[in-house]
XYZ file of C-alpha atoms in Angstrom:
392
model
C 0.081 31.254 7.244
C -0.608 31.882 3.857
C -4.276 32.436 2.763
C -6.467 30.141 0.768
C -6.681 30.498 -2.850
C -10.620 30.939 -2.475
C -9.425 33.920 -0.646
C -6.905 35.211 -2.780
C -9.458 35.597 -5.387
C -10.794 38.309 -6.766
C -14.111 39.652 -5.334
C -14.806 41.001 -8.904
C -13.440 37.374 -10.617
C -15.925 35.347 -8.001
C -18.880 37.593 -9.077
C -18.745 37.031 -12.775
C -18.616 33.243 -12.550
C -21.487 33.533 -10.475
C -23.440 35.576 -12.872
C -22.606 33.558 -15.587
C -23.258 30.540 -13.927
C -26.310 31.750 -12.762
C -27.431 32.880 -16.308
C -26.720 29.708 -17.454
C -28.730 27.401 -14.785
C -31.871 30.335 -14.907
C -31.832 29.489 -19.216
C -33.759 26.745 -19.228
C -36.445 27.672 -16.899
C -37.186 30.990 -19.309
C -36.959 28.645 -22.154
C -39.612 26.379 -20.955
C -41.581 29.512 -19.401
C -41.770 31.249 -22.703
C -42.670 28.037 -24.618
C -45.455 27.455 -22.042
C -46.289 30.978 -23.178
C -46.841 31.105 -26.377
C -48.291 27.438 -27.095
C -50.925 26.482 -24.165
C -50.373 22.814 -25.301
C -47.411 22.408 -23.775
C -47.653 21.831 -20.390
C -44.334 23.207 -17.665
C -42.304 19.723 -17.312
C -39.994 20.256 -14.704
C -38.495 16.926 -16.280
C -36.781 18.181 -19.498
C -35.208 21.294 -17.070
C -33.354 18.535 -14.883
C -31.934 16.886 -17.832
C -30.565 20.317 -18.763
C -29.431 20.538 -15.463
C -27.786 17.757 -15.259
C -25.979 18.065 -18.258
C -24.987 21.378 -16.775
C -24.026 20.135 -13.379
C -21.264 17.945 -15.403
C -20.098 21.197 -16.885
C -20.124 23.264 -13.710
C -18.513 20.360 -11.527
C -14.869 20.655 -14.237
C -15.492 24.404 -14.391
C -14.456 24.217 -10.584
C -12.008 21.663 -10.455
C -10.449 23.603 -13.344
C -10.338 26.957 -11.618
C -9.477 26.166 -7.954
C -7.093 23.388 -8.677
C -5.800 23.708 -12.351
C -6.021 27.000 -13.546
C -3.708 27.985 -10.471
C -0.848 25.913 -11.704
C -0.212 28.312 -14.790
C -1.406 31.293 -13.856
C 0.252 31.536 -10.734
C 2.596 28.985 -10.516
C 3.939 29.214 -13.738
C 3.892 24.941 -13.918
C 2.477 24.698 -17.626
C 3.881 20.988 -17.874
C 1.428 20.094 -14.895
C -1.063 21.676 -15.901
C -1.243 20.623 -19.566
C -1.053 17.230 -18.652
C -3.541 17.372 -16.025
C -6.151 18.832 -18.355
C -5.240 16.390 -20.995
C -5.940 13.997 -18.449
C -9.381 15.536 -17.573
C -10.123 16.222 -21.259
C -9.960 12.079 -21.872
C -12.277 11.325 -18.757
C -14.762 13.513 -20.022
C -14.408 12.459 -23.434
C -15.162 8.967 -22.132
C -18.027 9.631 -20.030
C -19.594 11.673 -22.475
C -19.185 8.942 -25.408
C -20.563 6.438 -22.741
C -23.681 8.642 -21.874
C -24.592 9.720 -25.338
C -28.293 9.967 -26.244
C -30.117 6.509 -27.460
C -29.942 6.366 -31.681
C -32.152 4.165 -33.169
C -32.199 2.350 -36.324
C -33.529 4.406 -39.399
C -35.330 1.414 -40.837
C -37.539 1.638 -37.081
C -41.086 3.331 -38.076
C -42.103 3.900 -34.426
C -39.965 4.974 -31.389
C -38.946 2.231 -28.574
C -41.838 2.625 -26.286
C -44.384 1.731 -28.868
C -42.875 -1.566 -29.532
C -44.597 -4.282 -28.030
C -44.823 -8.036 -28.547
C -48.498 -8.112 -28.537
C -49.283 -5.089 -31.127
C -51.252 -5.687 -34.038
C -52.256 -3.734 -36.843
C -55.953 -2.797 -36.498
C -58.397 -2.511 -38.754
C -57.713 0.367 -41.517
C -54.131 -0.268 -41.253
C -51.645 -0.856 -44.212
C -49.581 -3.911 -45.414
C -47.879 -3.700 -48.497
C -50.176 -0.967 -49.695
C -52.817 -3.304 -49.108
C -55.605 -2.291 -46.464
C -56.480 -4.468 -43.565
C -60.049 -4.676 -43.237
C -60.649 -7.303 -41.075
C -59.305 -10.101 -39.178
C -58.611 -12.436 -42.280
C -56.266 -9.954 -43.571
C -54.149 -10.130 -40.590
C -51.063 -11.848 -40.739
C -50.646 -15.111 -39.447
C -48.830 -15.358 -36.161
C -45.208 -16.725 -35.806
C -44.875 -20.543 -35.226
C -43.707 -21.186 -31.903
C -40.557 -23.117 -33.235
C -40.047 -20.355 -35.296
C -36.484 -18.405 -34.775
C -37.594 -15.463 -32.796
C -37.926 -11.967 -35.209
C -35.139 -9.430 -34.970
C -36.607 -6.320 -32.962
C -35.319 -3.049 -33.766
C -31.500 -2.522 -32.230
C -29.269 0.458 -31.321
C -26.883 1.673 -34.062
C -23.153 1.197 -32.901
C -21.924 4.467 -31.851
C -18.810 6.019 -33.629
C -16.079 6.510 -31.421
C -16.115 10.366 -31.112
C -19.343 11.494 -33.100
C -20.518 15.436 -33.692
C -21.937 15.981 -30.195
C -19.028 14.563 -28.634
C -16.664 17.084 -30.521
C -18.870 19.965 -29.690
C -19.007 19.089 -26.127
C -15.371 18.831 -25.996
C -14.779 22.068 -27.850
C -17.200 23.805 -25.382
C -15.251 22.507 -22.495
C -12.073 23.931 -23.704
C -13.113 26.872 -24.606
C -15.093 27.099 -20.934
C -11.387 26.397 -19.927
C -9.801 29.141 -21.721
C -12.407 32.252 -20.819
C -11.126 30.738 -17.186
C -7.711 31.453 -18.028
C -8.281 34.580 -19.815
C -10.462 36.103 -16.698
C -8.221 34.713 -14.184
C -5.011 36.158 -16.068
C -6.790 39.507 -16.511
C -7.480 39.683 -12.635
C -3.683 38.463 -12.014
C -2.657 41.180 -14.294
C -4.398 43.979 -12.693
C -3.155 42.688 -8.885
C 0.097 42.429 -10.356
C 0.332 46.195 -11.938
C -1.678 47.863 -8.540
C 1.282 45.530 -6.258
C 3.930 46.944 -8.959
C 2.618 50.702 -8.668
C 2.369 49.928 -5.068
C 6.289 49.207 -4.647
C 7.387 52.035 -7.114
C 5.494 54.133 -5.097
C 7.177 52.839 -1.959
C 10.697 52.752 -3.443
C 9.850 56.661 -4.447
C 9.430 57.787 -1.347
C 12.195 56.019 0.003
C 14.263 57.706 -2.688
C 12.981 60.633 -2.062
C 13.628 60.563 1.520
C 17.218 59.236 1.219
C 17.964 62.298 -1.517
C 16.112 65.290 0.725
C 18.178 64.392 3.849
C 21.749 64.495 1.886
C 22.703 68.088 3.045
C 26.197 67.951 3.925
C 26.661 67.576 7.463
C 29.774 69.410 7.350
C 27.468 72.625 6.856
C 26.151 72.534 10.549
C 29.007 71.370 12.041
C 30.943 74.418 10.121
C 28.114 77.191 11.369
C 28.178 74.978 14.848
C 32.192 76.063 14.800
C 30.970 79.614 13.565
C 28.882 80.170 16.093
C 31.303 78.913 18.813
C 33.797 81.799 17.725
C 31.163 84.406 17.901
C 29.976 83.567 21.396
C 33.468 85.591 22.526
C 33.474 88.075 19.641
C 29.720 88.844 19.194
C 27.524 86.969 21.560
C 24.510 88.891 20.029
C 24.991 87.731 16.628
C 25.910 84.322 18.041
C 22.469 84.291 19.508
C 20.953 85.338 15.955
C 23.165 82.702 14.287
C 21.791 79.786 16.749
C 18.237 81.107 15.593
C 18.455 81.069 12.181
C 20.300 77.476 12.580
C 17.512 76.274 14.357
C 14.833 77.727 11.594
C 16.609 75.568 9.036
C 16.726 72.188 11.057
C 12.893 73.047 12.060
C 12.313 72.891 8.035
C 14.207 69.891 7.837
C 12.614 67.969 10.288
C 8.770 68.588 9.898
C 8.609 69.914 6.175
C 11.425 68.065 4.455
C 9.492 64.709 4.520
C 6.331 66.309 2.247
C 6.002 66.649 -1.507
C 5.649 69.956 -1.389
C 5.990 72.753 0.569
C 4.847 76.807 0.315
C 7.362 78.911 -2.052
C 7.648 81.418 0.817
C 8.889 78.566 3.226
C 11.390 77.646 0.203
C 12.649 80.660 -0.039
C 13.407 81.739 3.423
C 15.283 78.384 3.801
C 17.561 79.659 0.606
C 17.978 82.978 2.689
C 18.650 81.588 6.032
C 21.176 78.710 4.391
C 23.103 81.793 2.150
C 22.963 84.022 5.274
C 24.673 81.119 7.326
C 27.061 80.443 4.464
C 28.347 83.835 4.773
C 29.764 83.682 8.123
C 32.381 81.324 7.057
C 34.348 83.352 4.563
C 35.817 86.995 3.919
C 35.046 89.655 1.857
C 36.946 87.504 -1.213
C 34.196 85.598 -1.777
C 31.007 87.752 -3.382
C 27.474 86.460 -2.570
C 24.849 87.722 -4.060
C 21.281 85.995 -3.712
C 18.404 87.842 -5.256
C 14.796 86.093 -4.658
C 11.468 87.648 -5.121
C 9.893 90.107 -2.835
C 6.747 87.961 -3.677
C 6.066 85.091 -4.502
C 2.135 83.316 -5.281
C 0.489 80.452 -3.477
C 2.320 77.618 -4.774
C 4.260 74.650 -3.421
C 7.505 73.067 -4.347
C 9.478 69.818 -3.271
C 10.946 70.869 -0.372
C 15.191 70.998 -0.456
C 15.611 70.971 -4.180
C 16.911 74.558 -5.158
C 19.295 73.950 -2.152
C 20.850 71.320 -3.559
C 22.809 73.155 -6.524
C 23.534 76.364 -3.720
C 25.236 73.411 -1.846
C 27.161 72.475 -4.480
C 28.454 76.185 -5.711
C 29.360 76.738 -1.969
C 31.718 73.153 -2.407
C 32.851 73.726 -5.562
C 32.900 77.207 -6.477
C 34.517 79.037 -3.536
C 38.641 79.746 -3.228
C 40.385 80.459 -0.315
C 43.250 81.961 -2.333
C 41.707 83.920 -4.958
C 38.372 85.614 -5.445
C 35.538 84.020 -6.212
C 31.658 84.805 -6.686
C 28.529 82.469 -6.242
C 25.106 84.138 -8.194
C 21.910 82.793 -7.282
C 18.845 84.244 -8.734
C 15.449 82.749 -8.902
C 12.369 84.419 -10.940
C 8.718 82.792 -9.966
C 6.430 82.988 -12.696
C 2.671 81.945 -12.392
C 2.831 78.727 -13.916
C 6.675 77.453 -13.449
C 10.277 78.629 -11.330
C 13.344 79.502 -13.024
C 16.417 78.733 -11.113
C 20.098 80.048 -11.665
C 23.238 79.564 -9.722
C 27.076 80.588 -11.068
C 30.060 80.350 -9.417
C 33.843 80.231 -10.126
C 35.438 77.457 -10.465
C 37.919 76.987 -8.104
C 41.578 75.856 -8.695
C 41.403 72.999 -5.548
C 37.442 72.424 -5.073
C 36.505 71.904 -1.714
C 37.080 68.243 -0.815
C 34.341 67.640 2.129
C 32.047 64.743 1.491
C 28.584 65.034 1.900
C 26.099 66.872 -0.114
C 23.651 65.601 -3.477
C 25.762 65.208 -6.245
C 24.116 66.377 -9.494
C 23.443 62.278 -10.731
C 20.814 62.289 -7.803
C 19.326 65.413 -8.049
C 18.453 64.758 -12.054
C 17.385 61.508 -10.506
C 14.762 63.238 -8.177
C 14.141 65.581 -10.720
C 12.822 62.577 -13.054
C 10.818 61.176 -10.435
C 9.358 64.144 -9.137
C 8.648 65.827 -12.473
C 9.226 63.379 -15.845
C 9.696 65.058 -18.585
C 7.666 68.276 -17.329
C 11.727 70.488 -16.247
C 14.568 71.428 -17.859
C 17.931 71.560 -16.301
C 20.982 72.945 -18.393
C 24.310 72.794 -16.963
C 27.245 75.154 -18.401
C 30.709 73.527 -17.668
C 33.195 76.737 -18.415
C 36.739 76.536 -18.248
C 36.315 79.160 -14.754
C 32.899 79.753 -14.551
C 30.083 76.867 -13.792
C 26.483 77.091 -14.747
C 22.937 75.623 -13.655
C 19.477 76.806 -15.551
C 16.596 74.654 -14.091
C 12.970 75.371 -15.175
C 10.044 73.228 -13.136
C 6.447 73.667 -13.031
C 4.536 74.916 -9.434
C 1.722 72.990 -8.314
């Protein structure tokens, strides 16, 4: 079941409309507070904060309906047809109620406000008509006939259609409707890019595990056959053989799955796989591996020097003429420098399996960016890999 939008949310989204909100509401009680302050004839009149309040509550009431119902259509449905027309919709509601519940406006010609108007009213004594004093009673104007036609009173001015504090209303609405969008889009954003660095991170490691666990099969099943043949000739070497095999699938099993593993446990694996590698061909084929007698405290992906040995084994060896394979690695304190050469040979060894070079410059990207350098040397008889990459 899919959760609520109210739960989808943002924690960090919820708590700045609250603040804000909040700030808002609190404004006019430190308004009238600080008033109250600094002129002790006004009295705290918890009447003129409700009106704010209200006017507020009217303002609060679309910021919701907006966010939980609106705002979701385009930012994360994408549906900017429904949502345009349902705010247009909303924008003309308001636009009526607030042109219906505009403040009173009175006549300019009016010298005194509504609720001193009364039927009865005279003007008392001291009073001015025409720039002429009213002293006493004589001087007061005669009262209306009762057949008279009754005296205008003071009216309302017709309202404009939209006036200024309509506009500004409206503009403050839209614009209340837009920092919505923009905070909700900013929050979207961010979930999007963590759920997007979530999945590359994912679709690394599944990369990463597909490329580590591409040594050729044919390799054990080869020493498998290899040590078969010495059970009858050399049993103890066969025993040696089954040792060293089982060293290897030991580092494939529990170390080949971490980022990186210790540069001595690297370079016995290159030892052990070279030393295997040997049993399966004759004194034709010169092998020379030369590693450091020591090497620092630093890690390296596990299974990615191997790859290229692999491939100078499958491409480099001849079973008809002679043929060399050079591996030589120098650690420095900072960075590894890898080489392999090998002959080329006339009818490369067709057995599937193994990480072509495309992959291994793909893990190499992953792994490392732009931090390695790998140059390959494609000789008529003689093939070349020089890879450089740093040691964490």
């Amino acid at each position: 079941m899919e959760k609520t939008y109210w739960m989808k949310q943002s924690r960090q989204e919820n708590l700045i409309y609250l603040v804000v909100w909040g700030l808002l509401f609190a404004a006019p009680l430190l308004s009238l507070y600080v008033r109250t302050i600094s002129d002790p004839g006004i009295t705290f009149d918890w009447t003129e904060v409700f009106i704010v309040w209200r006017r507020l509550a009217v303002y609060l009431l679309l910021f919701l309906l907006h966010n939980f119902l609106l705002a979701p259509l385009l930012v994360y449905k994408r549906k900017r047809i429904l949502y345009f027309s349902f705010v247009t919709v909303l924008l003309a509601v308001f636009t009526i109620y607030q042109c219906n519940n505009r403040p009173e406006r009175w006549n300019h010609r009016d010298h005194k406000p509504p609720h001193m108007m009364h039927h009865g009213h005279h003007k008392a004594p001291g009073d001015f008509d025409g720039g002429r004093p009213l002293v006493n009673s004589e001087d007061t104007p005669p009262p209306m006939p009762d057949d008279a036609p009754p005296r205008k009173m003071r009216h309302r001015m017709p309202p404009p259609v939209i006036g200024e504090h309509d506009l500004l209303a409206i503009v403050v609405l839209i614009l209340m409707f837009g920092a919505n969008l923009g905070i909700k889009g900013y929050f979207r954003g961010r979930d999007d890019r963590r759920r997007l660095a979530e999945l590359e991170r994912q679709n690394l490691e599944q990369q990463l595990e597909y490329l580590r666990y591409q040594i050729n099969p044919h390799f054990f099943m080869n020493t498998l056959n290899n040590i078969h043949a010495l059970i009858d000739v050399d049993p103890a070497k066969a025993q040696e053989t089954i040792v060293e095999l089982s060293k290897m699938m030991r580092f494939i099993l529990y170390d080949g799955d971490k980022k990186g593993v210790p540069l001595t446990k690297e370079m016995e694996f290159i030892r052990t796989y070279v030393k295997l590698m040997k049993l399966r061909y004759t004194d034709k084929v010169r092998i020379t591996l030369d590693l450091p007698a020591e090497v620092p405290d630093r890690t390296v992906p596990p299974l990615m020097l191997i790859s290229f040995i692999e491939n100078a084994f499958k491409h480099g060896v001849s079973y008809q003429h002679e043929s060399f394979i050079e591996v030589k690695i120098v650690v420095e304190s900072e960075s590894l420098n890898f080489a392999c050469r090998n002959s080329k040979a006339d009818k490369p060894n067709e057995e599937k399996g193994g990480v072509g070079l495309a992959n291994v410059r793909k893990r190499l990207d992953l792994l490392f960016e732009d931090h390695y350098t790998l140059n390959i040397k494609d000789e008529p008889k003689v093939y070349t890999v020089e890879l450089n990459i740093p040691l964490t």
